[in-house]
Coordinates of C-alpha atoms in Angstrom, one line a residue:
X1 CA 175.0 32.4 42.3
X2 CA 171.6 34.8 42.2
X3 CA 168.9 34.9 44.2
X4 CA 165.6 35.4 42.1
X5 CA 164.1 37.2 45.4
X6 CA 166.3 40.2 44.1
X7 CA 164.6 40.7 40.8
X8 CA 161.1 39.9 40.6
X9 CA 158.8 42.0 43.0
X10 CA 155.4 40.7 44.6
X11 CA 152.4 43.4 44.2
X12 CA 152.6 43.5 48.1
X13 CA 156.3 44.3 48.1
X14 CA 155.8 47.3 46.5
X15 CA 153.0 48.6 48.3
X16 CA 155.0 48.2 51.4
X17 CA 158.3 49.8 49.6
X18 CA 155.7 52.6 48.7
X19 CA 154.5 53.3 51.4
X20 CA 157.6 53.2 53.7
X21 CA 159.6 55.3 51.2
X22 CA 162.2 52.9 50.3
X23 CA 163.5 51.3 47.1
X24 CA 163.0 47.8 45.7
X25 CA 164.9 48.4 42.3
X26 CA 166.8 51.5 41.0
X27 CA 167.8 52.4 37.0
X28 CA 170.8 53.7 36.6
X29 CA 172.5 54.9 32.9
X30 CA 176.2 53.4 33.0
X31 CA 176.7 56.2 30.2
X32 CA 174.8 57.6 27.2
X33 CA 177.4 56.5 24.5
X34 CA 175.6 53.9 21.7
X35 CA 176.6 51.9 19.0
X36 CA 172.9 51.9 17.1
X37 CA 170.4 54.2 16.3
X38 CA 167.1 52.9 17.2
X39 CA 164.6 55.1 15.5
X40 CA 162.5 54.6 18.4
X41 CA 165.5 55.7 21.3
X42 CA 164.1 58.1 24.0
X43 CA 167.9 60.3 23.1
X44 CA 167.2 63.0 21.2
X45 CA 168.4 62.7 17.5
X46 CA 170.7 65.4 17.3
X47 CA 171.5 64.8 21.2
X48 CA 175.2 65.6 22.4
X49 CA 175.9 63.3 25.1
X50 CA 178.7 63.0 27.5
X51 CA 181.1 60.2 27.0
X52 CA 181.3 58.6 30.7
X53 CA 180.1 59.5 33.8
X54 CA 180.6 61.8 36.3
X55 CA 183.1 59.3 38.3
X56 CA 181.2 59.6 41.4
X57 CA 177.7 58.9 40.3
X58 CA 177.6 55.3 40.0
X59 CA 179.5 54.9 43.2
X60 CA 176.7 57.2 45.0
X61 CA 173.5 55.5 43.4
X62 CA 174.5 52.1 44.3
X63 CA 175.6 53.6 47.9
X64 CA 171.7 55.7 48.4
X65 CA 169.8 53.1 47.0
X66 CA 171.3 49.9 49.2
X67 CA 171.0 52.2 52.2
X68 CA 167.1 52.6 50.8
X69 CA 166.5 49.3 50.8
X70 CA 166.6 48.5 46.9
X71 CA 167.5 44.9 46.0
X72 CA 168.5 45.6 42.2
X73 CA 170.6 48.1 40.0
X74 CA 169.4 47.9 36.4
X75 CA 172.0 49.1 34.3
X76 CA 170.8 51.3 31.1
X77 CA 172.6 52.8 28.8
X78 CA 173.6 53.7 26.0
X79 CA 174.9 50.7 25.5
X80 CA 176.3 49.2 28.5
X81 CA 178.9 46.9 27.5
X82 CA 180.4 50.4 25.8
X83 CA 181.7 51.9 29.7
X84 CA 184.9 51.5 30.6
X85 CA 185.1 49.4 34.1
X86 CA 181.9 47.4 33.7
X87 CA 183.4 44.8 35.2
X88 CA 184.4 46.4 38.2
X89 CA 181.0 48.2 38.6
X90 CA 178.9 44.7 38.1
X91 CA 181.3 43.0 41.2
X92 CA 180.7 46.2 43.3
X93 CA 176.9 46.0 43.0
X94 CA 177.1 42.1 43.8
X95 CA 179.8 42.6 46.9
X96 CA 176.7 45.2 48.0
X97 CA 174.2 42.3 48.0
X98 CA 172.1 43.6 45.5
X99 CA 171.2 41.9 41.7
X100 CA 172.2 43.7 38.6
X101 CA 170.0 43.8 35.7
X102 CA 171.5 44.9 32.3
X103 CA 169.8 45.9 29.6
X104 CA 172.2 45.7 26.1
X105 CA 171.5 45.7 22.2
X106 CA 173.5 42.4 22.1
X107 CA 176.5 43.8 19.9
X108 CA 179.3 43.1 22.5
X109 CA 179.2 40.1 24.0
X110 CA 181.8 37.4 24.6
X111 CA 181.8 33.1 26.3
X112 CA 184.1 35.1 28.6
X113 CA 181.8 38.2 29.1
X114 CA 179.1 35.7 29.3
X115 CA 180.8 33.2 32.1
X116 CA 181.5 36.3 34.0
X117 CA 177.7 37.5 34.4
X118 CA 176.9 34.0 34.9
X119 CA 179.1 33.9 37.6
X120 CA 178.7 37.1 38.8
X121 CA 174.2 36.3 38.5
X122 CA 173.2 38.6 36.6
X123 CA 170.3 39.2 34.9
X124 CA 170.9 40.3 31.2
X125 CA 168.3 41.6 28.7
X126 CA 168.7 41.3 24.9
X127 CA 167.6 43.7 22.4
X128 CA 165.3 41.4 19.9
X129 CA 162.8 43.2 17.9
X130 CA 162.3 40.5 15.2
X131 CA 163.4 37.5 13.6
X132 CA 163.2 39.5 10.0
X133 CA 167.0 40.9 9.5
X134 CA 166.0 43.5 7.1
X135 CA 163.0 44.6 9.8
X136 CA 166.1 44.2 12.6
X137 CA 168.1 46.2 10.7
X138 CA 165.7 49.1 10.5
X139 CA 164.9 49.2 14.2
X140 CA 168.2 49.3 15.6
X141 CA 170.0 51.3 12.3
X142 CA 173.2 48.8 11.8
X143 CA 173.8 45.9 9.7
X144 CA 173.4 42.5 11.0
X145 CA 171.9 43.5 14.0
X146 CA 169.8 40.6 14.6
X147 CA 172.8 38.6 13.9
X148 CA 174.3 39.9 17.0
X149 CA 171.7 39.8 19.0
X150 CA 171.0 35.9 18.1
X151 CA 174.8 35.2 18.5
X152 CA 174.3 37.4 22.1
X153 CA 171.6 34.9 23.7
X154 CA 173.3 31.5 22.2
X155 CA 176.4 32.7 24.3
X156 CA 174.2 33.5 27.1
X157 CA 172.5 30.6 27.2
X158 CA 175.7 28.2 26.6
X159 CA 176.7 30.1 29.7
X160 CA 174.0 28.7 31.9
X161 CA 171.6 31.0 31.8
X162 CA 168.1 30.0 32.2
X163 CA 164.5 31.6 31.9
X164 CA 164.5 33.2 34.7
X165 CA 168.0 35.5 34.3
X166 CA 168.2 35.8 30.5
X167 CA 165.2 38.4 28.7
X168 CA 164.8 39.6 25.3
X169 CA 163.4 43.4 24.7
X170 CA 161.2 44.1 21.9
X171 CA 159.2 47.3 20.8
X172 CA 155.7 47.2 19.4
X173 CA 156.0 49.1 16.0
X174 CA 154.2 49.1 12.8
X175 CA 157.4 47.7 10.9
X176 CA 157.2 44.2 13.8
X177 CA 153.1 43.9 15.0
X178 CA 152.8 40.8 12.3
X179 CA 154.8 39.0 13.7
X180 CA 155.1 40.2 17.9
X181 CA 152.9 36.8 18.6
X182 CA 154.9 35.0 16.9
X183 CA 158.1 36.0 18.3
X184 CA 156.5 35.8 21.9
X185 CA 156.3 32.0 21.2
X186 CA 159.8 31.8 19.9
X187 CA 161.2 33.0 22.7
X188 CA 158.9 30.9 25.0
X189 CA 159.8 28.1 23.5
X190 CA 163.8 28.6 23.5
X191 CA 163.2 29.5 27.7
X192 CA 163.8 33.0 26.8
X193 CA 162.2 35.7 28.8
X194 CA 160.1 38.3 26.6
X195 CA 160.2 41.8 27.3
X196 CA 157.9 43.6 25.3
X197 CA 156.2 47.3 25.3
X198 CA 154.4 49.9 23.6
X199 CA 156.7 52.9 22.0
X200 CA 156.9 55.7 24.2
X201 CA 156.6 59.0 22.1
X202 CA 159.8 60.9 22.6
X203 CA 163.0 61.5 21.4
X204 CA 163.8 60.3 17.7
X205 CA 160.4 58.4 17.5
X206 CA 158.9 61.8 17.1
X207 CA 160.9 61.7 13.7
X208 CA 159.4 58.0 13.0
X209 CA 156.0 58.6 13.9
X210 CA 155.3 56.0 11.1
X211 CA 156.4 53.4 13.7
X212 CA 153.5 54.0 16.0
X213 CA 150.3 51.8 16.0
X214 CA 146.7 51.9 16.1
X215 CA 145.4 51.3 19.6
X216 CA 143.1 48.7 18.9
X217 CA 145.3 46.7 17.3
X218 CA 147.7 46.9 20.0
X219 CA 145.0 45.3 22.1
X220 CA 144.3 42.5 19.7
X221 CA 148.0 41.8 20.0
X222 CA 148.1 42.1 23.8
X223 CA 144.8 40.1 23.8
X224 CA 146.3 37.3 21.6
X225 CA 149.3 37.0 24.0
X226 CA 147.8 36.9 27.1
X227 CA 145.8 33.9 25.6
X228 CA 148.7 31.8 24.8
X229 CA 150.1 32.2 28.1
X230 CA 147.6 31.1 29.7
X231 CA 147.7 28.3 27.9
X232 CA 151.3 27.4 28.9
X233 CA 150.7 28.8 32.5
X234 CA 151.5 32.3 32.5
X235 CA 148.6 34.3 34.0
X236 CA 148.1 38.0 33.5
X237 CA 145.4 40.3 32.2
X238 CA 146.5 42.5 28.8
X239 CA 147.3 46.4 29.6
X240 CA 149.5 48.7 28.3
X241 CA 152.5 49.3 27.9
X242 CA 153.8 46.5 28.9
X243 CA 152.7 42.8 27.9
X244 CA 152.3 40.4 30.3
X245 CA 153.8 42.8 33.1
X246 CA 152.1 46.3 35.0
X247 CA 154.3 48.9 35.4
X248 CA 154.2 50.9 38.9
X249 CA 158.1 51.6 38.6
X250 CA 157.5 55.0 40.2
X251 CA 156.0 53.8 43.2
X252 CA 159.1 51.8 43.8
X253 CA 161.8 52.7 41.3
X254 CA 163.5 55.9 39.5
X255 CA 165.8 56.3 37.1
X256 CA 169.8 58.3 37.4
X257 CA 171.4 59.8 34.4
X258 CA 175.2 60.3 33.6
X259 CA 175.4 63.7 35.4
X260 CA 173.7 62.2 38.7
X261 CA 170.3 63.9 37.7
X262 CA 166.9 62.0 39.3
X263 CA 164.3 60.8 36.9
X264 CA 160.7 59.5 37.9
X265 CA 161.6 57.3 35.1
X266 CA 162.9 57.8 31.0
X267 CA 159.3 59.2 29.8
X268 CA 159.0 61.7 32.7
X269 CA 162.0 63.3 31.8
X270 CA 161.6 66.0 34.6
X271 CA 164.8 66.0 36.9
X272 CA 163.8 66.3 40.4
X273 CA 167.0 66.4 42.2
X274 CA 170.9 65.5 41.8
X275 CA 172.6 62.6 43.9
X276 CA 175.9 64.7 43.8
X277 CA 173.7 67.8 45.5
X278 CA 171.5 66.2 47.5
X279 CA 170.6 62.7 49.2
X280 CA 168.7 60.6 47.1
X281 CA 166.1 59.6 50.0
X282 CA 165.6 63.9 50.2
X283 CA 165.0 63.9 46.5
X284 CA 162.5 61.4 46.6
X285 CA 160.7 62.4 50.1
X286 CA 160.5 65.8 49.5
X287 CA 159.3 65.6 45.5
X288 CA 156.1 65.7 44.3
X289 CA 155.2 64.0 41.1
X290 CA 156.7 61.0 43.6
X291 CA 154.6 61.6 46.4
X292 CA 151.7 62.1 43.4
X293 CA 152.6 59.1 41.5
X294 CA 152.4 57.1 45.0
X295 CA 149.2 58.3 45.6
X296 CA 147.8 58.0 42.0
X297 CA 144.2 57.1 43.0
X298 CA 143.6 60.5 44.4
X299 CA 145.9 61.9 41.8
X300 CA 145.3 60.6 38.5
X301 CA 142.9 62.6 35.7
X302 CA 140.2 61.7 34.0
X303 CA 139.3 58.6 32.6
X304 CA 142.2 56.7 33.8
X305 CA 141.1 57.7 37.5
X306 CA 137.7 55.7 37.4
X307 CA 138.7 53.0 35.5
X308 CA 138.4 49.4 37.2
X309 CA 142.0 48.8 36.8
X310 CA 142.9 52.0 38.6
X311 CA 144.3 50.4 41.8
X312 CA 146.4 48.1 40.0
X313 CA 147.2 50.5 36.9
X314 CA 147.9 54.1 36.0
X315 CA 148.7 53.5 32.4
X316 CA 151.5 54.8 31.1
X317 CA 152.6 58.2 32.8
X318 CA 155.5 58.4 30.2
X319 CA 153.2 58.7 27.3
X320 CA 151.0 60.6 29.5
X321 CA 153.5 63.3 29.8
X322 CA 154.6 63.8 26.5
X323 CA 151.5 63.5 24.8
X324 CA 149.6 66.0 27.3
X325 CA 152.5 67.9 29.2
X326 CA 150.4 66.4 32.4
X327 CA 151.9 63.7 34.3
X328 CA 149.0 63.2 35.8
X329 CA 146.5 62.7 32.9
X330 CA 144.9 60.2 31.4
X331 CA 147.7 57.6 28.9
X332 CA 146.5 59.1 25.6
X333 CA 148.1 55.4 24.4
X334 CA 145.6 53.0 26.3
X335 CA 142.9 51.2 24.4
X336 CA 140.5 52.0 26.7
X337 CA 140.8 55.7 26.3
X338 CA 140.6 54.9 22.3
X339 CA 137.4 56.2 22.5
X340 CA 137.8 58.8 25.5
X341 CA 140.7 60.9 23.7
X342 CA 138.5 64.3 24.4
X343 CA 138.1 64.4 27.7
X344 CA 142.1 63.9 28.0
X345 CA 143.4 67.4 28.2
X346 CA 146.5 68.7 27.0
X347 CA 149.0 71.6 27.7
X348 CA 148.4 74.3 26.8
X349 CA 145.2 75.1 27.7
X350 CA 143.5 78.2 29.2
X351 CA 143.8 78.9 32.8
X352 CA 140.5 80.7 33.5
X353 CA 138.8 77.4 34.6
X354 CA 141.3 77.3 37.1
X355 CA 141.6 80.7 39.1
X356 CA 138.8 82.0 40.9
X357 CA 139.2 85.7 39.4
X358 CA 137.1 86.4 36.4
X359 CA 137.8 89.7 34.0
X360 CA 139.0 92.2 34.4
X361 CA 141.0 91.0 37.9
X362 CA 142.0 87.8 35.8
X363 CA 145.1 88.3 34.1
X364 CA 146.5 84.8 33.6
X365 CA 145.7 83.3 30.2
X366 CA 147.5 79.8 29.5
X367 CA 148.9 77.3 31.5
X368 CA 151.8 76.2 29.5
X369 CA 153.7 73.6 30.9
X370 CA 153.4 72.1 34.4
X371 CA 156.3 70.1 36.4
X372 CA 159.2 70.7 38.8
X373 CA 159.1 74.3 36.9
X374 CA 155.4 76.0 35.8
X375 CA 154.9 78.3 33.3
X376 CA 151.5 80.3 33.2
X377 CA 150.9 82.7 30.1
X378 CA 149.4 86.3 30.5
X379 CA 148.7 89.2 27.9
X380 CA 148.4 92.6 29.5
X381 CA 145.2 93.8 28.2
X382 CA 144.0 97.4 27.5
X383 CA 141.1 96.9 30.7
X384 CA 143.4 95.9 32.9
X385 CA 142.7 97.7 36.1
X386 CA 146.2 98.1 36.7
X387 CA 147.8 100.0 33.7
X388 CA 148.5 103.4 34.4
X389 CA 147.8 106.1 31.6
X390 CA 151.5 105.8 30.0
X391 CA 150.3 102.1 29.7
X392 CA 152.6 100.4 32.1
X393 CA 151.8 97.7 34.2
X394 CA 152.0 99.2 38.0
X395 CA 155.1 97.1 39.7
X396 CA 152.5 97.0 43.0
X397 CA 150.6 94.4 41.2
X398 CA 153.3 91.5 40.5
X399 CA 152.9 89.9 43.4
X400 CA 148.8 89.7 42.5
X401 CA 149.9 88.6 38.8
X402 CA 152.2 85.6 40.4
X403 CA 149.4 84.8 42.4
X404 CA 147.0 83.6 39.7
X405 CA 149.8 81.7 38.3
X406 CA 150.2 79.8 41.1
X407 CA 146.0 79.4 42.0
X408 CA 146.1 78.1 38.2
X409 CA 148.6 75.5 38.8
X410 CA 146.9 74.5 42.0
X411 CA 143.9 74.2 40.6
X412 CA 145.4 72.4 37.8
X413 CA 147.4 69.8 39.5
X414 CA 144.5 69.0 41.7
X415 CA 142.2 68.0 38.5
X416 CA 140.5 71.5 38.2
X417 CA 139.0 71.4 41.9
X418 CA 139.7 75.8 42.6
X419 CA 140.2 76.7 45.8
X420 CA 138.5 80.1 47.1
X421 CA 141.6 82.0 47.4
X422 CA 145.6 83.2 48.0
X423 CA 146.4 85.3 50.3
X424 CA 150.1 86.7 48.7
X425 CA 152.5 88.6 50.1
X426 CA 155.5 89.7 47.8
X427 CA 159.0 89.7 49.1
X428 CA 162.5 90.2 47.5
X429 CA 160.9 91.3 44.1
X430 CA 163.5 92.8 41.7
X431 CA 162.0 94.5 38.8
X432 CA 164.2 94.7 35.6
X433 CA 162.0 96.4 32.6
X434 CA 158.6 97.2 32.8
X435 CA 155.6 95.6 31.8
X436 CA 153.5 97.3 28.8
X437 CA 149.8 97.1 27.7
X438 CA 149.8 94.6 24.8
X439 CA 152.8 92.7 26.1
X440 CA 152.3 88.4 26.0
X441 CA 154.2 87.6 29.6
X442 CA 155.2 84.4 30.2
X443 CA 155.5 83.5 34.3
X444 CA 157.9 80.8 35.4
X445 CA 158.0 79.4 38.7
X446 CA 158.5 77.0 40.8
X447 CA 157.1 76.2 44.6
X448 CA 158.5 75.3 47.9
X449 CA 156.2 74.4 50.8
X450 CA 157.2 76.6 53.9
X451 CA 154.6 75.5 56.6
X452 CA 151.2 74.3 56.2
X453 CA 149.4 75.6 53.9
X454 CA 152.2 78.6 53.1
X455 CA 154.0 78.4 50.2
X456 CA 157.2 80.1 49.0
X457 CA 156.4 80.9 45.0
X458 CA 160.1 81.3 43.1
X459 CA 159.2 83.4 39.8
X460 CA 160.7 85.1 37.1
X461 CA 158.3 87.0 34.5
X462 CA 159.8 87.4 30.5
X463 CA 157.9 89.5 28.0
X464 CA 157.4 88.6 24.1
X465 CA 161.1 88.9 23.5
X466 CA 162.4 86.8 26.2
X467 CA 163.5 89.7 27.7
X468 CA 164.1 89.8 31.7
X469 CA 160.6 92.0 33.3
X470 CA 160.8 90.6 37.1
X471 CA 162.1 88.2 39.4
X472 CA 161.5 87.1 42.8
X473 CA 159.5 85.1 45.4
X474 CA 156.1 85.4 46.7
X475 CA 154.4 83.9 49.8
X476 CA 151.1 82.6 49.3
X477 CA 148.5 81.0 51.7
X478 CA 145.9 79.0 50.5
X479 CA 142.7 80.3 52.1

């Protein structure tokens, strides 16, 4: 049947997964197609999906992430039960040895389709926000949702599934915290395993931000549920976003869309790689929001770094990202940052702090947005010492100018500590339009570590019009 070693990880599992690059669990979206619209979804509202996969993908992740050591696919969707072949897919994973976790809103579910993950072991999670069906009906968009999902976990349950297999998934919004205690017990009592967490501020929610609530009452809520499970003999200190649960997923986990695209997880929404380009093992070796998220002690900003939960806890890096634009900062969403919210920084902010030039050899101005791909801000001032009387920006100087951009995302990504100096060397530059006094330059580029402490700086550099200025690479060597 299942073995529950393949779904539930110990804390010294994952530090040893960690810290010999393997997997212990990997998510995988089965497609993007959905029945509901939950007006908390991650998907975009207006978001044009593809119907199915690229065929190969699924095939692939399962494939890189046995050979990685993982011991579970969790299936995301969309709605799962929606692809074609899920059948199939499920008894592929199992013939693999691994455990299959699907998460569903409950709107397709058979006593067959139900025998068949039973026998298959499967671990399936039911979307449940509340008992109330008009409050059901507004989280998930569609009539008689909670219907379905009730009908969904009788048939489950009739199947043979127990506690330990069979979950129910709830968000904590304003329209559900009166009764999220309540429906904790409820599905406690009926040997149903409760998934709860915080929203994660993306996608449609950011058209509902009526559904997000107040931090403190958040931790009453945790607070209160931690208490009755202690008294039933489920141990676990309250921290967001998940109760009852931590989340480290990235130390051990990552996510795969439809087109084979690699996702720290669904609130860093940065691809680092593709499966269909490259290994998966490469993509996670060689990328570093892993290898920072790994190493999240050193890494981690402010508040959230010296907090006495730190080595079992980094918040929520979701939230953190698209509150701030920082991966690395502090969760903006954590009740113990209620209080702290100033010295979380957010993008954009000015990138003088971080570059050891100062006027008129500064030229840098904002750092805009951090990630695989950077994006550093510059307005060509009338001191600059590299404007010629026609007030054109000398070509001679681009390499200087991609420079600072890539000292101010150093800086940046190691929590403002400046280093003394680049030493940069332009190569391959190709120079399209030239760069006037007055002109607001944005610089994009990304970074690939050569040797040592060399790096290779890819960069393209678009005036106020999005036009085309300069394109290139630049080695630099930190000093």
């Amino acid at each position: 049947m299942f073995d529950i070693h393949h779904y539930d990880f110990t804390d010294a599992e994952i530090a040893a997964a960690a810290a010999a690059d393997r997997l212990l669990s990997l998510e995988v979206e089965f497609n993007r197609q959905c029945n509901y619209r939950c007006p908390y979804c991650y998907a975009a509202a207006s978001e044009q999906v593809p119907a199915q996969y690229d065929p190969r993908v699924i095939d692939v992740a399962v494939s890189q992430a046995a050979e990685l050591g993982a011991r579970k696919i969790v299936i995301l969707g969309g709605e799962p039960f929606l692809f074609k072949g899920l059948r199939d897919k499920v008894s592929m994973i199992r013939a693999r040895g691994l455990g299959v976790e699907i998460h569903t809103n409950g709107s397709i579910m058979t006593a067959e389709l139900a025998s068949f993950l039973f026998a298959q072991g499967c671990r399936v999670v039911v979307k449940f926000n509340t008992r109330n069906p008009a409050v059901h009906e507004l989280l998930t968009g569609v009539k008689e949702s909670l219907d379905n999902s009730l009908n969904t976990l009788r048939l489950l349950q009739e199947a043979g599934f127990s506690e330990d297999m069979l979950g129910a998934s709830s968000v904590i919004s304003a329209d559900n915290i009166d009764e999220v205690v309540d429906l904790w017990k409820y599905l406690r009592q009926r040997k149903i395993r409760p998934h709860f967490e915080i929203l994660t501020p993306q996608g449609r929610l950011l058209s509902h931000q009526e559904l997000e609530v107040d931090l403190r009452r958040l931790q009453a809520v945790f607070t209160e549920i931690e208490q009755y499970d202690r008294s039933i003999g489920h141990a676990w200190d309250a921290q967001p976003p998940l109760v009852g649960a931590k989340c480290l997923r990235h130390t051990y986990s990552a996510l795969i869309n439809a087109e084979g695209e690699v996702f720290p997880c669904v609130g860093i929404d940065i691809a680092i790689g593709n499966i269909l380009a490259q290994p998966l093992a490469k993509i996670l070796r060689d990328s570093v929001i892993i290898k920072d998220l790994k190493n999240h002690l050193e890494m981690i900003k402010g508040p959230c770094r010296v907090c006495d939960k730190a080595a079992s806890c980094y918040g929520c890096r979701g939230a953190a990202y698209q509150l701030t634009g920082d991966y690395l900062a502090s969760d903006p969403l954590c009740w113990r940052n209620a209080d702290k919210q100033a010295q979380i920084q957010a993008l954009p902010m000015a990138a003088l702090p971080y570059i050891p030039h100062r006027p008129p050899m500064a030229m840098v101005e904002k750092i805009v947005k951090a990630g695989v791909t950077h994006v550093v801000s510059a307005v060509i001032r009338p001191d600059n010492l590299f404007v010629n009387g026609a007030g054109v920006l000398d070509r001679a100087v681009i390499p200087e100018l991609v420079a600072q951009a890539g000292a101010a995302m150093d800086s940046f990504h190691y929590d403002g500590r400046v280093r003394p100096g680049f030493l940069a060397i332009g190569h391959a530059i190709r120079c399209s339009r030239d760069i006037h006094c007055g002109d607001e330059i944005s610089i994009t580029l990304s970074e690939d570590n050569i040797l040592d402490n060399w790096y290779q700086l890819n960069f393209s550099i678009s005036n106020q019009l999005g036009e085309l200025c300069a394109q290139g690479e630049v080695n630099v060597c930190i000093i």
